[in-house]
PDB file of C-alpha atoms in Angstrom:
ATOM      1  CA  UNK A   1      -5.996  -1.974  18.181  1.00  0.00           C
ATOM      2  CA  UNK A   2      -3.890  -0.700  15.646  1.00  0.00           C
ATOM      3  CA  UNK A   3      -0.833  -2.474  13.805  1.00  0.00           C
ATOM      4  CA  UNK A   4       0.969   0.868  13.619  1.00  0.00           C
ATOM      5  CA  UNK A   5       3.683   0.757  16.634  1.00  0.00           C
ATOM      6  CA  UNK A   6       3.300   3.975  18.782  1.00  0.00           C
ATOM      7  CA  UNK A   7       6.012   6.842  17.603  1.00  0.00           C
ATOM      8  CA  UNK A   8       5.882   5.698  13.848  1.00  0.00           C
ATOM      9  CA  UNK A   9       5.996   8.356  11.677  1.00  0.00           C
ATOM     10  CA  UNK A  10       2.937   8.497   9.865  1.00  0.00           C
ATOM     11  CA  UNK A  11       1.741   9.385   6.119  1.00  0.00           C
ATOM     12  CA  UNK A  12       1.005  13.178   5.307  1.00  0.00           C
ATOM     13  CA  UNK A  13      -2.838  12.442   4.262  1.00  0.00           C
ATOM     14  CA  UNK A  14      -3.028  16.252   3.242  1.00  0.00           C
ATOM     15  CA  UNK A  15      -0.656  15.944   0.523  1.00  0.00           C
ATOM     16  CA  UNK A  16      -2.185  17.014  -2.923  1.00  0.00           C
ATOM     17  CA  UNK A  17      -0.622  14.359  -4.896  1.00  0.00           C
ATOM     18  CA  UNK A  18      -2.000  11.751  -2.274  1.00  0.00           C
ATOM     19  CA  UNK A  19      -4.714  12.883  -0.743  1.00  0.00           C
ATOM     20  CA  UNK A  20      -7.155  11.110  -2.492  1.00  0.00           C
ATOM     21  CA  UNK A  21      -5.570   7.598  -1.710  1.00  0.00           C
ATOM     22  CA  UNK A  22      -5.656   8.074   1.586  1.00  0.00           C
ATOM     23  CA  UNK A  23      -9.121   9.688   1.158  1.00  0.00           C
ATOM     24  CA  UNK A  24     -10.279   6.305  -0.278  1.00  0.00           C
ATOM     25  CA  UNK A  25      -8.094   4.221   2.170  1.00  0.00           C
ATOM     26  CA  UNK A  26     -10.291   5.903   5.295  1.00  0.00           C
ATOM     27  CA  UNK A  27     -13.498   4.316   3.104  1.00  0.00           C
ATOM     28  CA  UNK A  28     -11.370   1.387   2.758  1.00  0.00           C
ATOM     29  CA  UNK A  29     -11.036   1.186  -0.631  1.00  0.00           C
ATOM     30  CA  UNK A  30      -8.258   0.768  -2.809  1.00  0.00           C
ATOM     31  CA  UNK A  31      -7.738   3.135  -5.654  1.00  0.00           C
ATOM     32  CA  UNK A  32      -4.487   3.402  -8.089  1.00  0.00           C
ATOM     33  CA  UNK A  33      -3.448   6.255 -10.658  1.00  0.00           C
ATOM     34  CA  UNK A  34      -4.506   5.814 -13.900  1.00  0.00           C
ATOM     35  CA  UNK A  35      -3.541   8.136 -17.102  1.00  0.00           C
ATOM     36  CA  UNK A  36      -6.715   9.193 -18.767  1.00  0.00           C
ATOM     37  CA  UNK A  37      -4.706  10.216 -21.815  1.00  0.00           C
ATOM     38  CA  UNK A  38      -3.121   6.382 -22.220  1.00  0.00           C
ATOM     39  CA  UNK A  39      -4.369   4.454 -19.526  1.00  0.00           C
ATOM     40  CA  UNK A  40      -1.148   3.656 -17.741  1.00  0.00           C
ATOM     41  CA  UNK A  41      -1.789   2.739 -14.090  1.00  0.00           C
ATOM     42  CA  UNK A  42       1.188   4.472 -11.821  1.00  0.00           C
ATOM     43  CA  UNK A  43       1.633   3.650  -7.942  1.00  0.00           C
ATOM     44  CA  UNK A  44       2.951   5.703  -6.139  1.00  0.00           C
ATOM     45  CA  UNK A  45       0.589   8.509  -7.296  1.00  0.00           C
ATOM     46  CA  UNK A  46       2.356  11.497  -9.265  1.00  0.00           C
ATOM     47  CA  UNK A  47       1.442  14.287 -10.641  1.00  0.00           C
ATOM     48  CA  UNK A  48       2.230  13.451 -14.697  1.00  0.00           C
ATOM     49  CA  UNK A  49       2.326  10.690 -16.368  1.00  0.00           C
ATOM     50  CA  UNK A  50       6.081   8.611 -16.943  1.00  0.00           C
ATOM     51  CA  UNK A  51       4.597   7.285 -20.320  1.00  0.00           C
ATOM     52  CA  UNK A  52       3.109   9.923 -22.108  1.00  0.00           C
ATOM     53  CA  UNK A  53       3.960  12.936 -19.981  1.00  0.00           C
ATOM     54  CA  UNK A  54      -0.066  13.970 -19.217  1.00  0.00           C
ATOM     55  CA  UNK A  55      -0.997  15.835 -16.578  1.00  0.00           C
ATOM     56  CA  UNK A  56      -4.734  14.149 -17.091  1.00  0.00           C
ATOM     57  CA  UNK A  57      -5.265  11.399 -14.578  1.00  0.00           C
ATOM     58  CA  UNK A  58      -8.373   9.621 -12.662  1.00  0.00           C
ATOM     59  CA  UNK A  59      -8.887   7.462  -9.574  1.00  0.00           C
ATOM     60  CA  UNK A  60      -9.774   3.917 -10.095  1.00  0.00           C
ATOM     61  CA  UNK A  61     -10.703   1.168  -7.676  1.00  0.00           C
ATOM     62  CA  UNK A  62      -9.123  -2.218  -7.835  1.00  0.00           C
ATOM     63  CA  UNK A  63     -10.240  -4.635  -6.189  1.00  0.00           C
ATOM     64  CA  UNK A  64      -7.400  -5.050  -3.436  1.00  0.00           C
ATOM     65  CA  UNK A  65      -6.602  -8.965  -4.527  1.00  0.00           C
ATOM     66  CA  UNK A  66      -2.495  -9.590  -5.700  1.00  0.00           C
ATOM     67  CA  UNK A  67       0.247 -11.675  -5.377  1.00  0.00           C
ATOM     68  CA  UNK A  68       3.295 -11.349  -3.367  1.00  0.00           C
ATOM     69  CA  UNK A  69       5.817 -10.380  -5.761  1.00  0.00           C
ATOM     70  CA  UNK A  70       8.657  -9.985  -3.293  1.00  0.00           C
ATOM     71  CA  UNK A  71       9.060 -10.036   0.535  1.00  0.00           C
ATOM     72  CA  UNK A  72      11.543  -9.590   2.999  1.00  0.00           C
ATOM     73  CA  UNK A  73      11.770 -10.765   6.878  1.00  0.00           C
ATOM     74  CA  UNK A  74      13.505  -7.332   8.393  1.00  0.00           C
ATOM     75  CA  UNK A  75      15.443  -8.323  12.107  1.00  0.00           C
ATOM     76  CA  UNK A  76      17.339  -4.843  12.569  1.00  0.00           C
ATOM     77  CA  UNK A  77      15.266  -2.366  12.050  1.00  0.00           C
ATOM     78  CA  UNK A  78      15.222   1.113  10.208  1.00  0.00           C
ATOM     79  CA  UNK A  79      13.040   3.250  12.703  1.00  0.00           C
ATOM     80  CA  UNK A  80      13.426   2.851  16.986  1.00  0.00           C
ATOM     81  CA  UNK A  81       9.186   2.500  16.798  1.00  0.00           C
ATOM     82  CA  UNK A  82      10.038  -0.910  15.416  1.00  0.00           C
ATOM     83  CA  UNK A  83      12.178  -2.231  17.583  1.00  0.00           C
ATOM     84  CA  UNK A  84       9.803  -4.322  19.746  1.00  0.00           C
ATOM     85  CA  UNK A  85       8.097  -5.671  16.383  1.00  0.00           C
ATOM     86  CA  UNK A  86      11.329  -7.391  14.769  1.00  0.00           C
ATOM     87  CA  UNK A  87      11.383  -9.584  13.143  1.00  0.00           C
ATOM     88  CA  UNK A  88       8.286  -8.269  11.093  1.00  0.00           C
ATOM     89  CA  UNK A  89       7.736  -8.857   6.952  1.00  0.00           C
ATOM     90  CA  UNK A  90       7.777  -6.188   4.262  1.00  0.00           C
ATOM     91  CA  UNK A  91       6.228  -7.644   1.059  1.00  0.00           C
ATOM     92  CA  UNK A  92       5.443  -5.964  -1.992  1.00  0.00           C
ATOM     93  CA  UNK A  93       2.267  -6.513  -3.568  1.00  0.00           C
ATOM     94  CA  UNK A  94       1.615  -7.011  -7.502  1.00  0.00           C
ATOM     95  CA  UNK A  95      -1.893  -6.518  -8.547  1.00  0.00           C
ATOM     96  CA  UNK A  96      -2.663  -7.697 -11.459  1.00  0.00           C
ATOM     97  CA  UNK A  97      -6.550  -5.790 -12.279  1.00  0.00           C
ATOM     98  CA  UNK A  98      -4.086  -2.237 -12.129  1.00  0.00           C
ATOM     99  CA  UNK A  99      -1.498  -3.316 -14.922  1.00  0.00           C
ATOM    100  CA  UNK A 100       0.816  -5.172 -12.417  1.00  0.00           C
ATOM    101  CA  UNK A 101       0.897  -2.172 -10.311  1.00  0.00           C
ATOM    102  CA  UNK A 102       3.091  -3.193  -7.076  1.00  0.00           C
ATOM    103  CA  UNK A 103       2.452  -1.642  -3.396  1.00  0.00           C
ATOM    104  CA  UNK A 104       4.384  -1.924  -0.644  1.00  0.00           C
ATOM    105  CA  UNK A 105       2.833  -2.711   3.191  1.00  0.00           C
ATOM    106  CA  UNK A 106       2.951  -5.517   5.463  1.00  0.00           C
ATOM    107  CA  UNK A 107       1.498  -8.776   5.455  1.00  0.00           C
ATOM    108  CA  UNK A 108      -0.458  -9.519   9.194  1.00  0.00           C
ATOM    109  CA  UNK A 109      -1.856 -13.198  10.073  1.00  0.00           C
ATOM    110  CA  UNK A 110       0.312 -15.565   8.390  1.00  0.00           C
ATOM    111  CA  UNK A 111       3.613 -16.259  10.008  1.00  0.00           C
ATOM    112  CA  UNK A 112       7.303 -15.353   8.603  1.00  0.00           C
ATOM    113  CA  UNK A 113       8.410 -18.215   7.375  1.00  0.00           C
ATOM    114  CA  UNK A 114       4.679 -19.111   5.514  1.00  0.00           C
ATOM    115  CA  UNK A 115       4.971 -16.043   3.399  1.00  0.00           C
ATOM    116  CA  UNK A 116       5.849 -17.439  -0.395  1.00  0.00           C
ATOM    117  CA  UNK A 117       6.361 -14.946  -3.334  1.00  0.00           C
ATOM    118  CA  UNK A 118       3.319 -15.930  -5.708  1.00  0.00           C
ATOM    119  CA  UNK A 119       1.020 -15.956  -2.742  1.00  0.00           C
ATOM    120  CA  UNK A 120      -2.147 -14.815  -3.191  1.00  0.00           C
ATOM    121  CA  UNK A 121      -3.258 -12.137  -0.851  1.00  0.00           C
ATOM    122  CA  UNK A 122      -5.336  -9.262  -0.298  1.00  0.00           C
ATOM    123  CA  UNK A 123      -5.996  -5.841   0.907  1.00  0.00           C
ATOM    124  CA  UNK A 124      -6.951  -5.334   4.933  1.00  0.00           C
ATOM    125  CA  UNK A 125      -7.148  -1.912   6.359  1.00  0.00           C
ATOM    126  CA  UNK A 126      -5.322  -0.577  10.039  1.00  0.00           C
ATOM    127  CA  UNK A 127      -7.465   2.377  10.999  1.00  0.00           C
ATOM    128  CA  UNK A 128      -4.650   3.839  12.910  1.00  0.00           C
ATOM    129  CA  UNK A 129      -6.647   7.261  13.930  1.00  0.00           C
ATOM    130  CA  UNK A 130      -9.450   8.916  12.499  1.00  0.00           C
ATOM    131  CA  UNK A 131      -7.255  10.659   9.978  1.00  0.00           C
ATOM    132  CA  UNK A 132      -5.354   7.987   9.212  1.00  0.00           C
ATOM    133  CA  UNK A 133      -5.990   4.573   7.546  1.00  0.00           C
ATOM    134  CA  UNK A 134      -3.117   2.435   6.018  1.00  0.00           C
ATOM    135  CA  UNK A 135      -3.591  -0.703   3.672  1.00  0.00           C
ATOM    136  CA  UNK A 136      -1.946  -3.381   4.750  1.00  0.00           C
ATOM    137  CA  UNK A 137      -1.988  -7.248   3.132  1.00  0.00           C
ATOM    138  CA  UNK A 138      -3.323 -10.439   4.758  1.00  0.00           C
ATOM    139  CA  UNK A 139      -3.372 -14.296   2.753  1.00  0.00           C
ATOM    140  CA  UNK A 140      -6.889 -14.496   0.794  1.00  0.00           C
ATOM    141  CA  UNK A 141      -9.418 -16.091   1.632  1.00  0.00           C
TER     142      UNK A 141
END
């Protein structure tokens, strides 16, 4: 079973400048931007650099452990699909082996009110379909 609500719009896995996150995502691995020209990690992936302006860039794998940097317990929510699931938890994720890069998803089996920015956590993957696989965040082990 999927955490994905039925009717959610999902992520365009064909998209050049993404496709091979989500590519890595389906082998449930984690991978983050990384200049080659100055080594600056960059999440959400994009085409050139915002440090030195390269075009050069490589995959890396992390190793899917952070902290919670932020979070925030949403009771209205922004999309119909979600309306059964409120209130659900938005955190954003700081990982510290990609330069601090921070990633946005949800964190599943730890309640609401448990969640605690500093909280160490790491990646778990929803296979929604067999295009499809999302990261999403559960406490470490």
């Amino acid at each position: 079973m999927t955490y994905m609500p039925e009717g959610m719009p999902l992520p365009d896995v064909n998209d050049p400048e993404t496709t091979e996150f989500w590519a890595a995502a389906k082998r449930h691995e984690l991978v983050v931007q990384r200049c080659t020209d100055c080594g600056t990690f960059r999440h959400t992936p994009l085409p050139i650099c915002h440090v030195c302006r390269s075009f050069s860039y490589e995959w890396v794998k992390v190793s899917g452990k952070g902290v919670v940097f932020t979070y925030t317990v949403i009771h209205n929510p922004v999309h119909g699909a979600l309306k059964e699931r409120c209130p659900y938890n938005v955190v954003v994720v700081e990982l510290p082996d990609a330069a601090n890069v921070r990633m946005v998803g949800n964190l599943i089996d730890c309640a609401d009110d448990q969640i605690s920015v500093g909280m160490p956590v790491e990646v778990a993957w929803d296979d929604v379909n067999d295009k499809v696989t999302l990261p999403l965040w559960k406490p470490a082990a």
